[in-house]
XYZ file of C-alpha atoms in Angstrom:
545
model
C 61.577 95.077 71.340
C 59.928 98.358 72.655
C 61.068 101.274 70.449
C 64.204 102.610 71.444
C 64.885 106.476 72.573
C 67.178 108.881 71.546
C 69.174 110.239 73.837
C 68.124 113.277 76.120
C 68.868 116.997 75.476
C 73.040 117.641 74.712
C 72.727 120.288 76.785
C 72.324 117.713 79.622
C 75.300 116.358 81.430
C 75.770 112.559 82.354
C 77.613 110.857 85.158
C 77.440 107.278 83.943
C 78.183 104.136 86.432
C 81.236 102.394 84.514
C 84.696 103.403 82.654
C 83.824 106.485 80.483
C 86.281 107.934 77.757
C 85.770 110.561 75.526
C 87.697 112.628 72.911
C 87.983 111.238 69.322
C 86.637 107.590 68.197
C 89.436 106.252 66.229
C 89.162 102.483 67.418
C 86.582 100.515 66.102
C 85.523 97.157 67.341
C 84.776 94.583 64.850
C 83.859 90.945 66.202
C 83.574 87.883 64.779
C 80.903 85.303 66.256
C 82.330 84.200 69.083
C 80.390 80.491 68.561
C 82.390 79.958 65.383
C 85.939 78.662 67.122
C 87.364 78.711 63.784
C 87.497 82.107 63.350
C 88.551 83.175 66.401
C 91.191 80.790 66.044
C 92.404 82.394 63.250
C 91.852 85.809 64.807
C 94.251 85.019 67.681
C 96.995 83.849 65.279
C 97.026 86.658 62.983
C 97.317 89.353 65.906
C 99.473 87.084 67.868
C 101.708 87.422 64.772
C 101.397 91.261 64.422
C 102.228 91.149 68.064
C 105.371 89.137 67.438
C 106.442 91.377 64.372
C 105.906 94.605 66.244
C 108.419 93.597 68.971
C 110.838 91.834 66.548
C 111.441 95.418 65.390
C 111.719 96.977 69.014
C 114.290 94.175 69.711
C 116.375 94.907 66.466
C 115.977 98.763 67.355
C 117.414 98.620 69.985
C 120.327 96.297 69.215
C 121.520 97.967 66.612
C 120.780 101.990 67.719
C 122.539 101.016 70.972
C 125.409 98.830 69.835
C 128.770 100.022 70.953
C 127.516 103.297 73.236
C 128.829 103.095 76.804
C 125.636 102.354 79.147
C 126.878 105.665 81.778
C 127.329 107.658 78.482
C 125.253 110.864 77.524
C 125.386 109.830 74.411
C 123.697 106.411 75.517
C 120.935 108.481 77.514
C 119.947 110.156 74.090
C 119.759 107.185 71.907
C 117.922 104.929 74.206
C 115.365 107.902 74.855
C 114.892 107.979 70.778
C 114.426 104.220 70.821
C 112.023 104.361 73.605
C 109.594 106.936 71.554
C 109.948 105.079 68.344
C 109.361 101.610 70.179
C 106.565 102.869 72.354
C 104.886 104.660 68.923
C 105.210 101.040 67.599
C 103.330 99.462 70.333
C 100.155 102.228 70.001
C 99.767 101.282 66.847
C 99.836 97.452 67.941
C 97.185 98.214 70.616
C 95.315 100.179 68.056
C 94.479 97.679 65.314
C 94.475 94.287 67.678
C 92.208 96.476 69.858
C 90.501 94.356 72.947
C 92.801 93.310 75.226
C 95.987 94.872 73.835
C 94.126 98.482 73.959
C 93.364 97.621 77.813
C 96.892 96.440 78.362
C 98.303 99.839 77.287
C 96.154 101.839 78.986
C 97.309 99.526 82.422
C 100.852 100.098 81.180
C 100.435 104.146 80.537
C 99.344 104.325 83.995
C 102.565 102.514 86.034
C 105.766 105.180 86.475
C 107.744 102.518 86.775
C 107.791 101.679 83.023
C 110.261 104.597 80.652
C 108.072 107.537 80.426
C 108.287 107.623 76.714
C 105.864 104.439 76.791
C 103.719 106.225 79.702
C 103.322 109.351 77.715
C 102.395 107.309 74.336
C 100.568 104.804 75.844
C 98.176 107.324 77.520
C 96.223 108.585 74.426
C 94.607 105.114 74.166
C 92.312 106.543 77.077
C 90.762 108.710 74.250
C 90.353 106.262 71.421
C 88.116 103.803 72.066
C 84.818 103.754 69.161
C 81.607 101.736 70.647
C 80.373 98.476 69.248
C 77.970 98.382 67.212
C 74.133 97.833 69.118
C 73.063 94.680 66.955
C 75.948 92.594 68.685
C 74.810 94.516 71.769
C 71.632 93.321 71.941
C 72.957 89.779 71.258
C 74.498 90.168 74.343
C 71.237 91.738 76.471
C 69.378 88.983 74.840
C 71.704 86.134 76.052
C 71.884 87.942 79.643
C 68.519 89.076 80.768
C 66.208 87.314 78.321
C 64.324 87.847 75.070
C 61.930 89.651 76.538
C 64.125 92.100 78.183
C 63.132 95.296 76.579
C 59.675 94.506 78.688
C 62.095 95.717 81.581
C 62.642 98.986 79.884
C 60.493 102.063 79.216
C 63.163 103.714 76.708
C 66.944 101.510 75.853
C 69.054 104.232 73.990
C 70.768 102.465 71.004
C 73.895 105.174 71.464
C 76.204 104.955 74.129
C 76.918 107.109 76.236
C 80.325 105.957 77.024
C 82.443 103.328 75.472
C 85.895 101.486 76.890
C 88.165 98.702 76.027
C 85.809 96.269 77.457
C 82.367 97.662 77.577
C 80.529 100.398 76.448
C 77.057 101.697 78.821
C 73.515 102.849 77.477
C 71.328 105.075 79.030
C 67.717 103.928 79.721
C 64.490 104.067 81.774
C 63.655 101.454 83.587
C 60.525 100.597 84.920
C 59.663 101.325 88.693
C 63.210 102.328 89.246
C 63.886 105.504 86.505
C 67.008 106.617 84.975
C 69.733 103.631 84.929
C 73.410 103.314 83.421
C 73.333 99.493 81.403
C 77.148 98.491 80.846
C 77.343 95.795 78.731
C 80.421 93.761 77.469
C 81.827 93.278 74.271
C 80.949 90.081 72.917
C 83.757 87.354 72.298
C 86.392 88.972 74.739
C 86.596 85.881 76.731
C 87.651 83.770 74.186
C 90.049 86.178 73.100
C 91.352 86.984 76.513
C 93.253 83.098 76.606
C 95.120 83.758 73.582
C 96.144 86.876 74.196
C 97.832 87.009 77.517
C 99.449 83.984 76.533
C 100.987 85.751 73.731
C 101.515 88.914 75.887
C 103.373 86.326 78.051
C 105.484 85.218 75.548
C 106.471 88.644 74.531
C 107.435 89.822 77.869
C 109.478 86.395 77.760
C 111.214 87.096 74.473
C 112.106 91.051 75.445
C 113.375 89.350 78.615
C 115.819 86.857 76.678
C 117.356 89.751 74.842
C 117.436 92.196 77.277
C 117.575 90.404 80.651
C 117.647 93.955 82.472
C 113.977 95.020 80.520
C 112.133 92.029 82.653
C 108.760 92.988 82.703
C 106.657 89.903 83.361
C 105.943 91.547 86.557
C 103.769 93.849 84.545
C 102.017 91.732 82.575
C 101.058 89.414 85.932
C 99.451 92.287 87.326
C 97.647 93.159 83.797
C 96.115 89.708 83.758
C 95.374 88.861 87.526
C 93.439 92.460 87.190
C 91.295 92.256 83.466
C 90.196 88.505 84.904
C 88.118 90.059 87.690
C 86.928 93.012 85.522
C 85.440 90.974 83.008
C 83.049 89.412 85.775
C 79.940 91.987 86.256
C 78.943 90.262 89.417
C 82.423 90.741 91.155
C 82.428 94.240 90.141
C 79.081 94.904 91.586
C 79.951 93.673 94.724
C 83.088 95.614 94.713
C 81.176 98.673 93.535
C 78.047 98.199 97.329
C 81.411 97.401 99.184
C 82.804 100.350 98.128
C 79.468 102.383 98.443
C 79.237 101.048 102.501
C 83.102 102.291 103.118
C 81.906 106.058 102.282
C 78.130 105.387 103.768
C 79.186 108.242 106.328
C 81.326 110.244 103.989
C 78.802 112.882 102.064
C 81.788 114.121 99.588
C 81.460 110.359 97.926
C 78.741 109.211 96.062
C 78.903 105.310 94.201
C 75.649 104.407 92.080
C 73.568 101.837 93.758
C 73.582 98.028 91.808
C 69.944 96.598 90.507
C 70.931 93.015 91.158
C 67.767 91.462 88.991
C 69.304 92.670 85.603
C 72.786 92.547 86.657
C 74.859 89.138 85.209
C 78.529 88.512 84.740
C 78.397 90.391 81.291
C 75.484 93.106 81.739
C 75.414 95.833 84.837
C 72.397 97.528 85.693
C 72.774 100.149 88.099
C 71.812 104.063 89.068
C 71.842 106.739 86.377
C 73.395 110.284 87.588
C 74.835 112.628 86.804
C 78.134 114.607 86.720
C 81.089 115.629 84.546
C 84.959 114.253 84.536
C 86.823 115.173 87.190
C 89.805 116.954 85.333
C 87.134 119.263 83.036
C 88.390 122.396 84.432
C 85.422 124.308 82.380
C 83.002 122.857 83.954
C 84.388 123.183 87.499
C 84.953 126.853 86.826
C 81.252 127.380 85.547
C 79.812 125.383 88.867
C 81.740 128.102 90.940
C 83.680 124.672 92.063
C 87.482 124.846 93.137
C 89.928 122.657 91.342
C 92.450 122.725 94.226
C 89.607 121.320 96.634
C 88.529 118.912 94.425
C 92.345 117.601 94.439
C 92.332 117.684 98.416
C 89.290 115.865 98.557
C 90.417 113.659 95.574
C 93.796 112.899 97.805
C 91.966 111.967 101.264
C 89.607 109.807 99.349
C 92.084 107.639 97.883
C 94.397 107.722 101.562
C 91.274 106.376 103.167
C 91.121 103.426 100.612
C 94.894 102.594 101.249
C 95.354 103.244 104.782
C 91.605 102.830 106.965
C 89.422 100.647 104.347
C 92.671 98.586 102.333
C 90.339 98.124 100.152
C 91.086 100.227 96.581
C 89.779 100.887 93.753
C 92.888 100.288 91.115
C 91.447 102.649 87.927
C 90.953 105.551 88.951
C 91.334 107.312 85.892
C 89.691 110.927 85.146
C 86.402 108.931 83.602
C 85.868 106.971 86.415
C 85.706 110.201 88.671
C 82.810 112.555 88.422
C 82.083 115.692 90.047
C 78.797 116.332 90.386
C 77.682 119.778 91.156
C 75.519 120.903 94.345
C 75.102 124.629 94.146
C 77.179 127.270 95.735
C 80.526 125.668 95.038
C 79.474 122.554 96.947
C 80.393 119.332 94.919
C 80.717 115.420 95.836
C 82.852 112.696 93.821
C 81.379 109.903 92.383
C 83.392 107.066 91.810
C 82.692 104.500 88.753
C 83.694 101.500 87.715
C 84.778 98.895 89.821
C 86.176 96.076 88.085
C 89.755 96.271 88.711
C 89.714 96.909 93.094
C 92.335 95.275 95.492
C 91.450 94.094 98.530
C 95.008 95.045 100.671
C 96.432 92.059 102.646
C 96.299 93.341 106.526
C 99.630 92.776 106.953
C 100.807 94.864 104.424
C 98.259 97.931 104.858
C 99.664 98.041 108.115
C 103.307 98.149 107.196
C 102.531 100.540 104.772
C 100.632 103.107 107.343
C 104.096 102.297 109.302
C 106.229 103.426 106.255
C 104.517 106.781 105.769
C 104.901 107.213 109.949
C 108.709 106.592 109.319
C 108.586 108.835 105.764
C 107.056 111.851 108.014
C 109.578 111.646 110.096
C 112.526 111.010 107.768
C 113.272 107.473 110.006
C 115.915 105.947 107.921
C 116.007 102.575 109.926
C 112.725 102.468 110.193
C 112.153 103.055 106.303
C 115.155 100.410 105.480
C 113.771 97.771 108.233
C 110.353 97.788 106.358
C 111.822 98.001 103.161
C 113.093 94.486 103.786
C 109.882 93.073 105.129
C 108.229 94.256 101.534
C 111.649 92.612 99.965
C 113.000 95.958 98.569
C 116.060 95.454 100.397
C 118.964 98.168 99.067
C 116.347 99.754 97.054
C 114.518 100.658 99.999
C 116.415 103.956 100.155
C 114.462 105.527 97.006
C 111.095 105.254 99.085
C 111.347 108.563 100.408
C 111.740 110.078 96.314
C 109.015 107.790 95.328
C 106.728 108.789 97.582
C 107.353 112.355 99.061
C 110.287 113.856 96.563
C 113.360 113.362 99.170
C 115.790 112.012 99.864
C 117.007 109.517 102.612
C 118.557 111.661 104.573
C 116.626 114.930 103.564
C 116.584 117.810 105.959
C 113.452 119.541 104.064
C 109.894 119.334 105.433
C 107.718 117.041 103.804
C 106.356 118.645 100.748
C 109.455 121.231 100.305
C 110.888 119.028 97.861
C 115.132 118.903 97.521
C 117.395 121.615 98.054
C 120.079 122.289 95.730
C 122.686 120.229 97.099
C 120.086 117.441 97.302
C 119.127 117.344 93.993
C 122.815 117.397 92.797
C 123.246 114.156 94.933
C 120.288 112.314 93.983
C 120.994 112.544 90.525
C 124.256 110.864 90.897
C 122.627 108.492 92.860
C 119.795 107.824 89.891
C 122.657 107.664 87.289
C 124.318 104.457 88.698
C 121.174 103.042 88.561
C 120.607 100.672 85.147
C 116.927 99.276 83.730
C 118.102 95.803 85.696
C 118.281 97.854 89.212
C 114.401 99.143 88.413
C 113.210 95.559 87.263
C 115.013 93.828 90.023
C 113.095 96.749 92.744
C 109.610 95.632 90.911
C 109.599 91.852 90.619
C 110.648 92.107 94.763
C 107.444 93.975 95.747
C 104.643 92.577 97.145
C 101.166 92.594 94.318
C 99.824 94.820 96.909
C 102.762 97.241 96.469
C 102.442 97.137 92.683
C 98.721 98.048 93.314
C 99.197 101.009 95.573
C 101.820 102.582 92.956
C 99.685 102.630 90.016
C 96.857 104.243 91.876
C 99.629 106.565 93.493
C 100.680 107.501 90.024
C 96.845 107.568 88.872
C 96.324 110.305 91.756
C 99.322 112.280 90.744
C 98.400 113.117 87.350
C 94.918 113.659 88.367
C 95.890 116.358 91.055
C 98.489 117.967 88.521
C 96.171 118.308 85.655
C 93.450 120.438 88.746
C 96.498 122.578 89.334
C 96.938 121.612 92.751
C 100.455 120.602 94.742
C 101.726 117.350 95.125
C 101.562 118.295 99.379
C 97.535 117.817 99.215
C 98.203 114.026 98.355
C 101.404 114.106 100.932
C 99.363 115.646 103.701
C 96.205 113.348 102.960
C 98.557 110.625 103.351
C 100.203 111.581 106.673
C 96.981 112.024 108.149
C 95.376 108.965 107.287
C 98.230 106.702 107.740
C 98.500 107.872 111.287
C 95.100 108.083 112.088
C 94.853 104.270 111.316
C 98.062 103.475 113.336
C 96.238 105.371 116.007
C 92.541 103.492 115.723
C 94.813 99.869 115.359
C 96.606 100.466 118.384
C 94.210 101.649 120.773
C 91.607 98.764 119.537
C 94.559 95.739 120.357
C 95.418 97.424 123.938
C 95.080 94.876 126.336
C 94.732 94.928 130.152
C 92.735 98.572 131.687
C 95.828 99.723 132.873
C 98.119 99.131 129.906
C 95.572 100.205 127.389
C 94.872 103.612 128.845
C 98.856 104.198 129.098
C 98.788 103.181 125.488
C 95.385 105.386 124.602
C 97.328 108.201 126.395
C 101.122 107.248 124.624
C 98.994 106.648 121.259
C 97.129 110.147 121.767
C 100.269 112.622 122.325
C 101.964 111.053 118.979
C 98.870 111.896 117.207
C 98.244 115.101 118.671
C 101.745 115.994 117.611
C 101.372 114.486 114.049
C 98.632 116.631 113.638
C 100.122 119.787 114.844
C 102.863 119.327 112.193
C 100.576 118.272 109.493
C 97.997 121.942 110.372
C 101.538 123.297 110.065
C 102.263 122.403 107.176
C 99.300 122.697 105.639
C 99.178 126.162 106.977
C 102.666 126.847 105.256
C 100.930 125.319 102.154
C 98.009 127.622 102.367
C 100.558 131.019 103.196
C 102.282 130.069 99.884
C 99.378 129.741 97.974
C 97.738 133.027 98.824
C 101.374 134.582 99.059
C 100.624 136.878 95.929
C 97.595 137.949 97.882
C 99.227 138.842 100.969
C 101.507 141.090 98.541
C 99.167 142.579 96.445
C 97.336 143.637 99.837
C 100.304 145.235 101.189
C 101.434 146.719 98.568
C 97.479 148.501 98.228
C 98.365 149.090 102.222
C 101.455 150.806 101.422
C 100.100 153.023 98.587
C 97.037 154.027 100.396
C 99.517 155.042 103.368
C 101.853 157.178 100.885
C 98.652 158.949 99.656
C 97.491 159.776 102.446
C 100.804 161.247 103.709
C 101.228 163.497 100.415
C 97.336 164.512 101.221
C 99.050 165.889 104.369
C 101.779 167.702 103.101
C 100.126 171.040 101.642
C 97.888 171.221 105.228
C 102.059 170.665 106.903
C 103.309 173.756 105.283
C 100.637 176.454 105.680
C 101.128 175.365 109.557
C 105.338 175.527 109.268
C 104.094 179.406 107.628
């Protein structure tokens, strides 16, 4: 094998083509051969049975810390909260010493709000803790994938990585005719792991199920699997990843690295080296001049044209598989990584869901509870309009003004009636595709809270898109000349007035933002003014004299 080069300067930055985390390296991978069945055999059964031990004492913790509190009780409220945070604290360590699969599984969990946010909040520094493999059982894996002789491919193969995640970890290196490429390659073994482990996840999510029948979350773990299967196939993902790339061909604020297919296999990805920093590192977008705030709008109509023009979405997208990458005088574009886990949107439901955000904007309770029931959400349908814009039902508040008062105070009687068996009976009715728009949703939220931006730049990206699609769908099904131009024209005026009350609003948005502007300004107007008028005061007497 050629020799193998360090990495380039530090002082460079890197946007690699697959699932990047940083911060501390606390997890480190140690695999067994996966040839030797024996072993992993015995692997399986001795984290299956940490597995089982871990939520033996969740199940007893919560038996006994909750035995005999009333369910509607405050006191209930504060015990199960304590649980939650000692149960949750249980499972991180669980996902940190089986590693793999389990490590993946709470990072998929940390990102659905569905699930009590004491798990969410714990379950989100496994992001951050993820230690690369080590490069002999690395190369095993090049070897088996593009040949012995692969390093003849290569001009320079960094031994470091340059990103490492629960599945893979990616190299830089030079490759020859082509330059600068990102080289994710998978941990070796995972497959055989993956069988025993989402059966045992399975089981779990049974067992919590038979002791608590309201905490039903096989839901969860369904969407976990049916997701990590296509990730672990290279191929699939860099088909997703050209599909994705010809979606934003014509949109210049989107970059997606191009795929070499002739050293690209179902465990190794070869594709285009750039570069670029995380999308939530706040230092770096100050010291490119770039705003935050846009970044977030243009972060929010990216992911509203996946879900309501393309339905096709990318279902990580998680602050390391979202670059910015710089292009002088403020000027940026996003570059969007890894594409293992994407959802292709039945066309059915895309187009029920662009109706639900037409019937959201315009606070269209029948409407909302009528498509409610096609999804299956039936009496829960009501709660759309929190989920999704922060109102109520029958809120009188613009979209994007949040609750009033009195709204608040009525919701949260509302939410208190509400037990663990109303939430898990509201996800097992949705639709996969629901599930898969939610997690992204929530994905997006974080993301534009931690740029400092307002939940309206996601509401407002939404609105638009959602009735921009409606509008393209309708006018291309219009039939006969006459009908469709009376349907064009019909089609044309709703838009036209969406639109008007979307610039509204974001004009309203933009008012607010720059409201301490606007004050500072007049109050500089109004001392300049009272200056000038006590400059006139001496000249005013010598003329009363």
């Amino acid at each position: 094998m050629n020799r193998l080069l360090k990495s380039p300067a530090k002082s460079r930055f890197y946007l690699i083509a697959a699932a990047a985390t940083g911060g501390a390296a606390t997890i480190t991978f140690h695999y067994r051969n996966p040839n030797h069945s024996s072993s992993t055999f015995l692997n399986g059964v001795v984290r299956s049975s940490r597995a089982l031990f871990t939520v033996t004492r969740n199940v007893v913790d919560y038996k006994y810390s909750l035995h005999g509190l009333l369910p509607d009780s405050d006191e209930y409220e504060v015990e199960l909260s304590k649980v939650n945070l000692r149960s949750a604290r249980r499972t991180l360590k669980l996902c940190e010493t089986n590693r793999g699969f389990y490590v993946k599984a709470g990072q998929f969990a940390a990102a659905v709000r569905q699930v009590p946010k004491e798990y969410s909040l714990t379950l989100s520094s496994l992001r951050d803790q993820v230690h690369p493999c080590q490069f002999n059982l690395i190369k095993e894996v090049l070897v088996e994938n593009l040949g012995p002789n692969f390093s003849d491919v290569f001009v320079s193969f960094d031994e470091q990585p340059i990103a490492a995640a629960s599945i893979a970890q990616v190299h830089h290196a030079v490759m020859k005719g082509h330059g600068e490429v990102a080289v994710k390659v998978q941990y070796p073994g995972l497959e055989s792991h993956m069988k025993f482990d989402f059966a045992t996840m399975n089981v779990l999510s049974k067992t919590i199920a038979w002791f608590f029948p309201e905490y039903r979350f096989g839901w969860l773990v369904e969407a976990f699997a049916n997701s990590v299967v296509t990730e672990l196939d290279f191929i699939q993902e860099a088909k997703h990843t050209e599909r994705m790339g010809e979606n934003f061909r014509n949109n210049k604020m989107v970059e997606v690295p191009r795929i070499y297919w002739d050293h690209t296999t179902r465990q190794v990805l070869t594709m285009q080296f750039c570069e670029g920093k995380k999308v939530n590192d706040l230092e770096f977008l100050k010291l490119n001049g770039i705003s935050p705030v846009k970044v977030a709008k243009v972060l929010a109509e990216v992911c509203a044209e996946m879900i309501f023009v393309h339905g096709f979405l990318h279902g990580d997208l998680h602050p390391g598989n979202i670059l910015v990458s710089p292009k002088g005088n403020g000027r940026f574009s996003l570059v969007l990584l890894d594409h293992g886990i994407c959802k292709q949107l039945d066309e059915n439901f895309r187009e029920n869901y662009c109706q639900l955000w037409k019937a959201l904007i315009f606070m269209d309770s029948n409407k909302i509870q009528q498509i409610g029931d096609q999804f299956g959400a039936g009496k829960y349908s009501r709660f759309f309009p929190v989920i999704f814009t922060g109102r109520p039902i029958n809120s009188k508040s613009a979209l994007g003004r949040g609750m009033s008062a009195e709204e608040k105070k009525i919701l949260r009687q509302e939410l208190k009636s509400l037990k663990m068996e109303d939430v898990s009976s509201f996800m097992e009715s949705l639709p996969p595709d629901f599930l898969s728009v939610l997690r992204t949703d929530g994905l997006l939220r974080s993301l534009i809270s931690n740029l400092g931006a307002s939940q309206q730049a996601r509401l407002l990206a939404y609105a638009k898109y959602a009735m921009h699609s409606l509008y393209l769908r309708s006018n291309a099904t219009s039939g006969f000349k006459m009908q469709a131009t009376f349907t064009r024209f019909r089609n044309g005026v709703k838009y036209i007035q969406l639109r008007l009350i979307l610039e509204l609003l974001g004009l309203f948005s933009w008012i607010e933002g720059k409201r301490g502007v606007f004050t500072q300004l007049l109050q500089h107007i109004h001392y300049s003014i009272s200056n000038y008028l006590k400059s006139l005061l001496p000249l005013s007497r010598i003329l009363i004299v």
